[in-house]
Structures are given as C-alpha cells and as structure tokens.
mmCIF file of N, CA and C in Angstrom:
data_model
loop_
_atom_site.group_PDB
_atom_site.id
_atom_site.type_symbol
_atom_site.label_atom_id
_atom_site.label_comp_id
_atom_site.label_asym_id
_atom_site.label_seq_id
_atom_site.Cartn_x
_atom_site.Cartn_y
_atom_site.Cartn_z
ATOM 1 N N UNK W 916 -48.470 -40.082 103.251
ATOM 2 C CA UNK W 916 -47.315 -39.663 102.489
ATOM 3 C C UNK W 916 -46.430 -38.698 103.278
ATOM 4 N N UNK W 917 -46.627 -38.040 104.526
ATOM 5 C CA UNK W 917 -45.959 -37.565 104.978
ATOM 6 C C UNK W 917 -46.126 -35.847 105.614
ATOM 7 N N UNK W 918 -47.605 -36.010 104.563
ATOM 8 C CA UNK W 918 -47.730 -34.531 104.626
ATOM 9 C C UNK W 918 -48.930 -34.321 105.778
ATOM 10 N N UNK W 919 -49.266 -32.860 106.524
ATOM 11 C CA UNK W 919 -50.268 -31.992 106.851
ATOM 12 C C UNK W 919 -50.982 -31.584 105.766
ATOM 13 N N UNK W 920 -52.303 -31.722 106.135
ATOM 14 C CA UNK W 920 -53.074 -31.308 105.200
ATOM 15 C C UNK W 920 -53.576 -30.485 106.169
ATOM 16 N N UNK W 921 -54.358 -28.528 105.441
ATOM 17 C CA UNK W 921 -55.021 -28.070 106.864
ATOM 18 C C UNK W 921 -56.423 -28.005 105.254
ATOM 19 N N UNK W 922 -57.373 -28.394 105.812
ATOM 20 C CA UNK W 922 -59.126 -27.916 104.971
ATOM 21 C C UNK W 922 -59.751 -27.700 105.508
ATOM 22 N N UNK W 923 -61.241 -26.517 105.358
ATOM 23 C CA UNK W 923 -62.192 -26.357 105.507
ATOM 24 C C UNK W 923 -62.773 -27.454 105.851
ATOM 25 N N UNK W 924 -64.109 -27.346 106.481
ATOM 26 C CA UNK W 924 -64.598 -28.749 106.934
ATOM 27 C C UNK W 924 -65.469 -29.686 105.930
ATOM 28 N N UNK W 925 -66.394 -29.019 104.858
ATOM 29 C CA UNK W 925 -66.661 -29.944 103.734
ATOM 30 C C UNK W 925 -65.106 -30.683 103.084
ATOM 31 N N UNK W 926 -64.228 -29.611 102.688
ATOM 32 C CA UNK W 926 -62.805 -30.614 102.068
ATOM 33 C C UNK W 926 -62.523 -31.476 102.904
ATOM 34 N N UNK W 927 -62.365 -31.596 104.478
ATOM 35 C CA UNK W 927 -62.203 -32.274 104.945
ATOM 36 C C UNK W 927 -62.831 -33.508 105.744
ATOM 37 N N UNK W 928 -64.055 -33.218 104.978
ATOM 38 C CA UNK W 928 -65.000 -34.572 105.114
ATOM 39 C C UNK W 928 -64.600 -35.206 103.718
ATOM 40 N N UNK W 929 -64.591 -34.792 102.867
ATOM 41 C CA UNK W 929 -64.616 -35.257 101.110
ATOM 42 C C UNK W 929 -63.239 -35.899 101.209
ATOM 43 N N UNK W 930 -62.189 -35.679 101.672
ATOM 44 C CA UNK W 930 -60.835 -36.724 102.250
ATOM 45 C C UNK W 930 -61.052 -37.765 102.689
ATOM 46 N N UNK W 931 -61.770 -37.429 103.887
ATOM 47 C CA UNK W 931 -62.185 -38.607 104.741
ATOM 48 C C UNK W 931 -62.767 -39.324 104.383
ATOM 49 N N UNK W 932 -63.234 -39.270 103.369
ATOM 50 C CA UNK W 932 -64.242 -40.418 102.281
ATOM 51 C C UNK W 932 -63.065 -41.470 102.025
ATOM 52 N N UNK W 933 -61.821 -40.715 101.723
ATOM 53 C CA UNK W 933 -60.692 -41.657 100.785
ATOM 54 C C UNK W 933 -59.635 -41.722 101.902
ATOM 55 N N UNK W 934 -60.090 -42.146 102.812
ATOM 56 C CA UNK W 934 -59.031 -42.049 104.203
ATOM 57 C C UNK W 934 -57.891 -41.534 104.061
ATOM 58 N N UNK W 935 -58.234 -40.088 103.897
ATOM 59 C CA UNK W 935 -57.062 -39.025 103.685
ATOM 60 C C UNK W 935 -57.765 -38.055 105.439
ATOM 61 N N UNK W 936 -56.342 -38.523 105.981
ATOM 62 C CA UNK W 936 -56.818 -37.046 107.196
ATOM 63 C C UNK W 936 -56.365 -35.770 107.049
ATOM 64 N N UNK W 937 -57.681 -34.674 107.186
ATOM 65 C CA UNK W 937 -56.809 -33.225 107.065
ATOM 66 C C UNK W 937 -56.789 -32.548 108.527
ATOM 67 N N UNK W 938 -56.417 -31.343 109.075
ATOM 68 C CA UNK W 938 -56.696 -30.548 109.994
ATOM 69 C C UNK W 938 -57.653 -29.855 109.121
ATOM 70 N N UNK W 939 -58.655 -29.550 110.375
ATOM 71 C CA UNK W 939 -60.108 -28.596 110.026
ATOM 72 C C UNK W 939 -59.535 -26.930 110.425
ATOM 73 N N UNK W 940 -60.130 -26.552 109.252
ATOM 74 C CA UNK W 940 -59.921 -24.976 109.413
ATOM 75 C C UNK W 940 -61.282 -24.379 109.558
ATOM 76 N N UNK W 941 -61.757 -23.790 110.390
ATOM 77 C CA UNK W 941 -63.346 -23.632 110.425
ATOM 78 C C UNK W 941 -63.476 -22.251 109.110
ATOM 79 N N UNK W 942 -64.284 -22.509 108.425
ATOM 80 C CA UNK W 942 -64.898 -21.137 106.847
ATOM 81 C C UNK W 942 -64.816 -19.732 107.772
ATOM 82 N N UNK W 943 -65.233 -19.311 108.670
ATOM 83 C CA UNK W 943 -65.203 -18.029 109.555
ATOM 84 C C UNK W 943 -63.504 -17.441 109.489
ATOM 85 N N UNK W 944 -62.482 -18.738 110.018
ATOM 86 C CA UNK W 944 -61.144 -18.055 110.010
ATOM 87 C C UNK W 944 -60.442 -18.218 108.914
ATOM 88 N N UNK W 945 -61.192 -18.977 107.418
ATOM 89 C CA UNK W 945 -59.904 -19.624 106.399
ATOM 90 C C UNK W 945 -59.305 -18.928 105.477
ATOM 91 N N UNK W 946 -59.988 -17.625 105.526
ATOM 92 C CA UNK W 946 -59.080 -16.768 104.566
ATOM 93 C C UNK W 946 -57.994 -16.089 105.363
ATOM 94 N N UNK W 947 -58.530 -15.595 106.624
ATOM 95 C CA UNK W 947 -57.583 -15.236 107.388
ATOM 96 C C UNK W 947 -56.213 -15.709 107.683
ATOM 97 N N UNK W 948 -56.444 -17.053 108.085
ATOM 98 C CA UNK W 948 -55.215 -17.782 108.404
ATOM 99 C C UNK W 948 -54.804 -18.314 107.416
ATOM 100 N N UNK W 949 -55.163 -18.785 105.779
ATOM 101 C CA UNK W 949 -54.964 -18.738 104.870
ATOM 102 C C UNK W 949 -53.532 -17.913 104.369
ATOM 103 N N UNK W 950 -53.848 -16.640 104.392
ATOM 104 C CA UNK W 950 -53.221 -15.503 104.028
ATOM 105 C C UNK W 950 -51.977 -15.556 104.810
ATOM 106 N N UNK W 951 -52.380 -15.336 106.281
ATOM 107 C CA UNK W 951 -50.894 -15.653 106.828
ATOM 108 C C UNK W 951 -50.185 -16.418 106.953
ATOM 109 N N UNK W 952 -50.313 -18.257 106.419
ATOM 110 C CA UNK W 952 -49.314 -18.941 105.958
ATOM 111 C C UNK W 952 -48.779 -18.751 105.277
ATOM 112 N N UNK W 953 -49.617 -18.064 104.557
ATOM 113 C CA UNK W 953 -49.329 -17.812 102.679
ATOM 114 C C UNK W 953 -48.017 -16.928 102.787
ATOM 115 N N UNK W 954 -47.909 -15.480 103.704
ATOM 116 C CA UNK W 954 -47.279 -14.474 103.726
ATOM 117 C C UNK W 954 -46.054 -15.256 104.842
ATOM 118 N N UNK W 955 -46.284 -16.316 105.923
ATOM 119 C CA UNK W 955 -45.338 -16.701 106.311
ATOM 120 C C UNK W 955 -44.500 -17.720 105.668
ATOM 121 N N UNK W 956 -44.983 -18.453 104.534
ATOM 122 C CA UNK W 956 -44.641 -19.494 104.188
ATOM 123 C C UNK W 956 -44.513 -20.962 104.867
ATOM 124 N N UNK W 957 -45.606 -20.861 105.551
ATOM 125 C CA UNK W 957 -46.048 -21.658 106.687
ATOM 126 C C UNK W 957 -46.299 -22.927 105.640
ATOM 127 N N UNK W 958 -47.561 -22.603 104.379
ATOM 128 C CA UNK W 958 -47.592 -23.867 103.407
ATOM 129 C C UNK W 958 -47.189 -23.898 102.500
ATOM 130 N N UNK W 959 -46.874 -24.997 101.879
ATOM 131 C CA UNK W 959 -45.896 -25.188 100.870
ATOM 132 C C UNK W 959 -46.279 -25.877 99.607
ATOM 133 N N UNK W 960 -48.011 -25.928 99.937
ATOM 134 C CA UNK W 960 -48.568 -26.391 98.428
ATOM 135 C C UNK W 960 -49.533 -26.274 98.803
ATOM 136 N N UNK W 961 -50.534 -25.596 97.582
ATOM 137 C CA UNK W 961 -51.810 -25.207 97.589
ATOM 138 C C UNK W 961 -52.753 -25.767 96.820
ATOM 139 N N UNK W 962 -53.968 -26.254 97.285
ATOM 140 C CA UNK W 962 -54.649 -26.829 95.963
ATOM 141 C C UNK W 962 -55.915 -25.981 96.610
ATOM 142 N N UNK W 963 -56.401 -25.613 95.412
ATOM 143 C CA UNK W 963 -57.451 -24.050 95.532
ATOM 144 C C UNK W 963 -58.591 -23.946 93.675
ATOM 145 N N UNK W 964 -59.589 -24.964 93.943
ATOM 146 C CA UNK W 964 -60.006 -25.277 92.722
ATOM 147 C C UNK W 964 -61.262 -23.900 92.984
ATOM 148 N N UNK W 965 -61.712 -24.004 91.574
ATOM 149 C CA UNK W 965 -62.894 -22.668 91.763
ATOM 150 C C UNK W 965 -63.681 -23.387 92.093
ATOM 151 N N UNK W 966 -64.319 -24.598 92.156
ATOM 152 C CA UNK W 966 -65.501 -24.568 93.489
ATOM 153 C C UNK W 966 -65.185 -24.529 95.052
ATOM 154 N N UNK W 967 -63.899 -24.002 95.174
ATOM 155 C CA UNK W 967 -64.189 -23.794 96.816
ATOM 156 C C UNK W 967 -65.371 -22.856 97.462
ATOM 157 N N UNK W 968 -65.657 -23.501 98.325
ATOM 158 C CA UNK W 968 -66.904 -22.363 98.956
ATOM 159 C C UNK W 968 -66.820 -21.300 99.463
ATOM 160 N N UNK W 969 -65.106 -21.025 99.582
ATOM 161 C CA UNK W 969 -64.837 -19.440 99.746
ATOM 162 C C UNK W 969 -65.182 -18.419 98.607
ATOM 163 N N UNK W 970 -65.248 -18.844 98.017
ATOM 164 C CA UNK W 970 -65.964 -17.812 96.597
ATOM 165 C C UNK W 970 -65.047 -17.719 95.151
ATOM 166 N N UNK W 971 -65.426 -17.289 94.605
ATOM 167 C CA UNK W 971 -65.017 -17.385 93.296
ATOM 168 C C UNK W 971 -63.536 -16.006 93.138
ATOM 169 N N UNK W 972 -64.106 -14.955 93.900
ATOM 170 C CA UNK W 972 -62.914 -13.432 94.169
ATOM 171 C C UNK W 972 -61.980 -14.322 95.432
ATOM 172 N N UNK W 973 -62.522 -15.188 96.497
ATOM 173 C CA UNK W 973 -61.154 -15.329 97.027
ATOM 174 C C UNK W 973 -60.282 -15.825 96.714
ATOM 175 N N UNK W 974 -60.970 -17.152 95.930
ATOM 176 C CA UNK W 974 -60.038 -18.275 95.106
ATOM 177 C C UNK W 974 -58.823 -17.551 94.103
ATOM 178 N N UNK W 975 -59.050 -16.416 93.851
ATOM 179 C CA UNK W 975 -58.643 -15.132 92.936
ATOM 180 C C UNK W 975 -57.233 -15.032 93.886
ATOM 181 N N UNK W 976 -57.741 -14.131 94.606
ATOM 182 C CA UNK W 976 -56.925 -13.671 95.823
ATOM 183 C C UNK W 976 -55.945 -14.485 96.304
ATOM 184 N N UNK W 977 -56.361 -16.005 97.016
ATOM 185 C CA UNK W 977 -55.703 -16.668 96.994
ATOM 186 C C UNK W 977 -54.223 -17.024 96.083
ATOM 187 N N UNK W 978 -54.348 -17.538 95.091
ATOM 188 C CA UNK W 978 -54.023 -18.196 94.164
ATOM 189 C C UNK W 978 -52.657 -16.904 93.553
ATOM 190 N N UNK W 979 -53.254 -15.377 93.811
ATOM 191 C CA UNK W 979 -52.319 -14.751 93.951
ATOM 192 C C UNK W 979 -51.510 -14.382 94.290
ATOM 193 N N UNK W 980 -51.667 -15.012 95.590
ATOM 194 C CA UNK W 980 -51.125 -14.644 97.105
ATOM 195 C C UNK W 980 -50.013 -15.659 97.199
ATOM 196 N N UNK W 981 -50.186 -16.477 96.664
ATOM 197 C CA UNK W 981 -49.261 -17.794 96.667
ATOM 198 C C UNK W 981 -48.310 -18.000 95.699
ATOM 199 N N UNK W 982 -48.554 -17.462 94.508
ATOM 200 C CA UNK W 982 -48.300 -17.231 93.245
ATOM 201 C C UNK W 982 -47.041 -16.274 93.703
ATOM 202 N N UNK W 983 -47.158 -14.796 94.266
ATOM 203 C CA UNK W 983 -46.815 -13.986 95.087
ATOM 204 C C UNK W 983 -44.933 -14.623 95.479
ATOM 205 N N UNK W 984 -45.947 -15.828 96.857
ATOM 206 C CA UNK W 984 -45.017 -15.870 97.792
ATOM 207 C C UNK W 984 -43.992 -17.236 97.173
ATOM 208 N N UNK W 985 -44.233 -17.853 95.585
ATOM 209 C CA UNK W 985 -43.735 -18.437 95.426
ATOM 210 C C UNK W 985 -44.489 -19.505 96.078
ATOM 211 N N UNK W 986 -45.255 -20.070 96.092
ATOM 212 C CA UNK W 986 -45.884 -21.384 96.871
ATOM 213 C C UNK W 986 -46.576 -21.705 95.513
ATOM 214 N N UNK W 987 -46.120 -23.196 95.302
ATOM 215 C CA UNK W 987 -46.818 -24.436 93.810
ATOM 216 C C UNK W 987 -48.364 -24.278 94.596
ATOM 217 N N UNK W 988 -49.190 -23.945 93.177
ATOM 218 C CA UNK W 988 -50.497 -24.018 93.099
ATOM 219 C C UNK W 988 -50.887 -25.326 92.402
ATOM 220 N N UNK W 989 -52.017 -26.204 93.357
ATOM 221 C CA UNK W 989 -52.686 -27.065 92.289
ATOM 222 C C UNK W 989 -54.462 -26.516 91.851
ATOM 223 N N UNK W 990 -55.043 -26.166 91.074
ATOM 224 C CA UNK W 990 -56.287 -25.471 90.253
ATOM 225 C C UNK W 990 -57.264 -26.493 90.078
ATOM 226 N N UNK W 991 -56.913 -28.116 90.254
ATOM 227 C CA UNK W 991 -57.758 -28.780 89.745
ATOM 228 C C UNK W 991 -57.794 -30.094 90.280
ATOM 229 N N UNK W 992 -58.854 -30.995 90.736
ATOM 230 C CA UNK W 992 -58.861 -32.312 91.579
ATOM 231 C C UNK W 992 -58.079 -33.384 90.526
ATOM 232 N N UNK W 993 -58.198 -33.283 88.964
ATOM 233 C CA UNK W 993 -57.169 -34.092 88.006
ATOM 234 C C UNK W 993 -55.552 -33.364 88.466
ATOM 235 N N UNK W 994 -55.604 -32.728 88.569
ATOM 236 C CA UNK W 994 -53.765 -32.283 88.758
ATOM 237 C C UNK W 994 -53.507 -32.314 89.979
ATOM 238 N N UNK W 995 -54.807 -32.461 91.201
ATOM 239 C CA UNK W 995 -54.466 -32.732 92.540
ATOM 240 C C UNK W 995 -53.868 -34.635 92.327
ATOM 241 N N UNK W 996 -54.807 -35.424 91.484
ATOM 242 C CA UNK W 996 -54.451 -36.953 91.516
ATOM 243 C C UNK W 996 -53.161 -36.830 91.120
ATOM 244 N N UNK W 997 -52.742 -36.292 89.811
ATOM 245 C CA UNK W 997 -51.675 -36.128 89.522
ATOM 246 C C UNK W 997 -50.354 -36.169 89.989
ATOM 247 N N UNK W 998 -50.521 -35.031 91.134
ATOM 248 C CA UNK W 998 -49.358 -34.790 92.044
ATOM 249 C C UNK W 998 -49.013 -35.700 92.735
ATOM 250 N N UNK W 999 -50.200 -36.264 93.434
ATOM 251 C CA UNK W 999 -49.935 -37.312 94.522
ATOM 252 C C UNK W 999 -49.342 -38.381 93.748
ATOM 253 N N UNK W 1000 -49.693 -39.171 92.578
ATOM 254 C CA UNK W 1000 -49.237 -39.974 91.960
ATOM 255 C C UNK W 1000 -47.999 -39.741 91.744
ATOM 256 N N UNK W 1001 -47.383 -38.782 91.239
ATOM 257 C CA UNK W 1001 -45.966 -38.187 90.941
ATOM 258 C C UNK W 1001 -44.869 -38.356 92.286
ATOM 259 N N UNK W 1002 -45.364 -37.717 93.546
ATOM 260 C CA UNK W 1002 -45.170 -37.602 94.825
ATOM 261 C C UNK W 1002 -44.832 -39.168 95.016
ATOM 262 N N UNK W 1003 -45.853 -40.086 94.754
ATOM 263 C CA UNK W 1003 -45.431 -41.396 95.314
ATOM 264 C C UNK W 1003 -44.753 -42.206 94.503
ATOM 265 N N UNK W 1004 -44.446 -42.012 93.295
ATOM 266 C CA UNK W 1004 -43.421 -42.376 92.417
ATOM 267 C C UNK W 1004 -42.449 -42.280 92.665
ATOM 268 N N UNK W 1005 -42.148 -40.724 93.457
ATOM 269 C CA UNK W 1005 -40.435 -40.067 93.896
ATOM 270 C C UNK W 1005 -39.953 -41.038 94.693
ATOM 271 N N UNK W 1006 -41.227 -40.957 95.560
ATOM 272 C CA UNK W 1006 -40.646 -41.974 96.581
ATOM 273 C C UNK W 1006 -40.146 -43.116 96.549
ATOM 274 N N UNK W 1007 -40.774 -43.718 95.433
ATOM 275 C CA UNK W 1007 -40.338 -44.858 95.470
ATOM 276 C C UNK W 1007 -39.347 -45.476 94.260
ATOM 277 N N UNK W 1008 -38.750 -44.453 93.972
ATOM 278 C CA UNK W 1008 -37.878 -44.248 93.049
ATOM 279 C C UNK W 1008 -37.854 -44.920 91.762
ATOM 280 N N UNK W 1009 -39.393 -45.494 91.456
ATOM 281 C CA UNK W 1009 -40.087 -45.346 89.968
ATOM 282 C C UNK W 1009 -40.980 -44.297 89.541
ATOM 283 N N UNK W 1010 -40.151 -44.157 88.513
ATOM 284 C CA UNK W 1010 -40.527 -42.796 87.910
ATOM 285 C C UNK W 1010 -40.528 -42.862 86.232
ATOM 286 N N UNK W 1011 -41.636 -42.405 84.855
ATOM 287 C CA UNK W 1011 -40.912 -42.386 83.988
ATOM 288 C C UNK W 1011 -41.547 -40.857 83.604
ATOM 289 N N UNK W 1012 -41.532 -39.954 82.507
ATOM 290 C CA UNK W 1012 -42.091 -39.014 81.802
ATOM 291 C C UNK W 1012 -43.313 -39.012 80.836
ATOM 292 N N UNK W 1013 -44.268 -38.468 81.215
ATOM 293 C CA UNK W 1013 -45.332 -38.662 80.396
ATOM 294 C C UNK W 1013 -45.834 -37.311 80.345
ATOM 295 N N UNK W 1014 -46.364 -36.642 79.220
ATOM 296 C CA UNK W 1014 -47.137 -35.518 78.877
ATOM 297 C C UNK W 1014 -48.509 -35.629 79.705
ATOM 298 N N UNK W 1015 -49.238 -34.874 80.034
ATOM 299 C CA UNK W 1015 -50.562 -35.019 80.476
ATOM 300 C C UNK W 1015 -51.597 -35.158 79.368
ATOM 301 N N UNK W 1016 -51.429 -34.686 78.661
ATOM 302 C CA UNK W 1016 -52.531 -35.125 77.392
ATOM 303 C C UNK W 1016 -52.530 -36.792 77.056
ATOM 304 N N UNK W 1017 -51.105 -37.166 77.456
ATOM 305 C CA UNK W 1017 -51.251 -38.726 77.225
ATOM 306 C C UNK W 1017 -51.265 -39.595 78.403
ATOM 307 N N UNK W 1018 -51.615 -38.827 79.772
ATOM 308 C CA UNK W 1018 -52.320 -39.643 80.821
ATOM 309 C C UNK W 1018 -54.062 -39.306 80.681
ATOM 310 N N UNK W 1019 -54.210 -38.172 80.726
ATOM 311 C CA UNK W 1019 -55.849 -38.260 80.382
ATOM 312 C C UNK W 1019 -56.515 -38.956 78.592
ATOM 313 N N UNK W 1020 -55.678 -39.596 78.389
ATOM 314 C CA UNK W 1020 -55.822 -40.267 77.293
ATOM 315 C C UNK W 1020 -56.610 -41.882 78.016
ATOM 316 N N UNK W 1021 -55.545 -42.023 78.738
ATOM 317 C CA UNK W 1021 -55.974 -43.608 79.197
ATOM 318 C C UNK W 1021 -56.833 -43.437 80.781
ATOM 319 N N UNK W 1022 -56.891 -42.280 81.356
ATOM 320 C CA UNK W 1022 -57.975 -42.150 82.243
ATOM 321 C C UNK W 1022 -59.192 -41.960 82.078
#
C-alpha cells in the first residue's frame, strides 16, 4: 500500500505471516527511537495495542506521546484491519459509510 512499516521483531514476524514487510526495530532500542519519531514526527501512524511486549506503562507512555504530537493512534488489531480496509478503499475510489458496530456485526 505504500507504506513503511518500522516493528519490533515478534510484530514483525506476525506480518510476515500475512506477507506484510516491516523494518525490524530491535526491543533494546524501541522505546528510544520510538519517542524520537514520535517528538520528530518522523511517524505518522501508530498502532500500539496493550499486548505489546514493551509493557503495559510504555504502551501508556507511548500512546501519549503521540496523542501529544498529534500522530492517529490505532489501540486494536480489529481497528488495525479496519484502517487498512478504509486505506484501500481511498484508493481505489470505492468507498461507502458504515458505523463500526455494523461491520463487527457481519464479521
């Protein structure tokens, strides 16, 4: 679709399942360099669910940090499908409006 993806290396095996490629961020530097995209605006969409294995206080941190710098948070692997579905709709310039209560209706 067009995008960089950067993940940890479990997220970025769990992609690679669905031949999605990410860049590997090794767990030692990911809050670090995390933070300073975040503060540079280096990324421009975040998906940061509470089982990341950075912990439950960074996911916190995170999510604030972005929140912060103005950077769209996604919280959840259903609103991660979501997006992408939405994303490839734009593109292809079918599109209609639906509530989410009435897509997890028929999912």
């Amino acid at each position: 679709m067009g995008f960089s993806i950067l993940a940890t290396t479990g997220t970025a095996q769990f992609l690679k399942r669905d031949g999605i490629r990410a860049n590997i961020l090794p767990h030692r530097m990911a809050k670090e360099v995390l933070f300073r995209m975040i503060r540079e605006r280096t990324v421009h969409l975040l998906l940061n669910t509470f089982r990341s294995t950075l912990g439950h206080s960074d996911s916190r941190e995170i999510r604030r940090a972005a929140m912060i710098a103005g950077i769209p948070i996604i919280t959840t692997a259903a609103a991660a499908r979501y997006a992408v579905a939405a994303i490839r709709s734009l593109r292809k310039g079918k599109y209609d409006y639906r509530c989410l209560q009435e897509m997890n209706k028929r999912n």
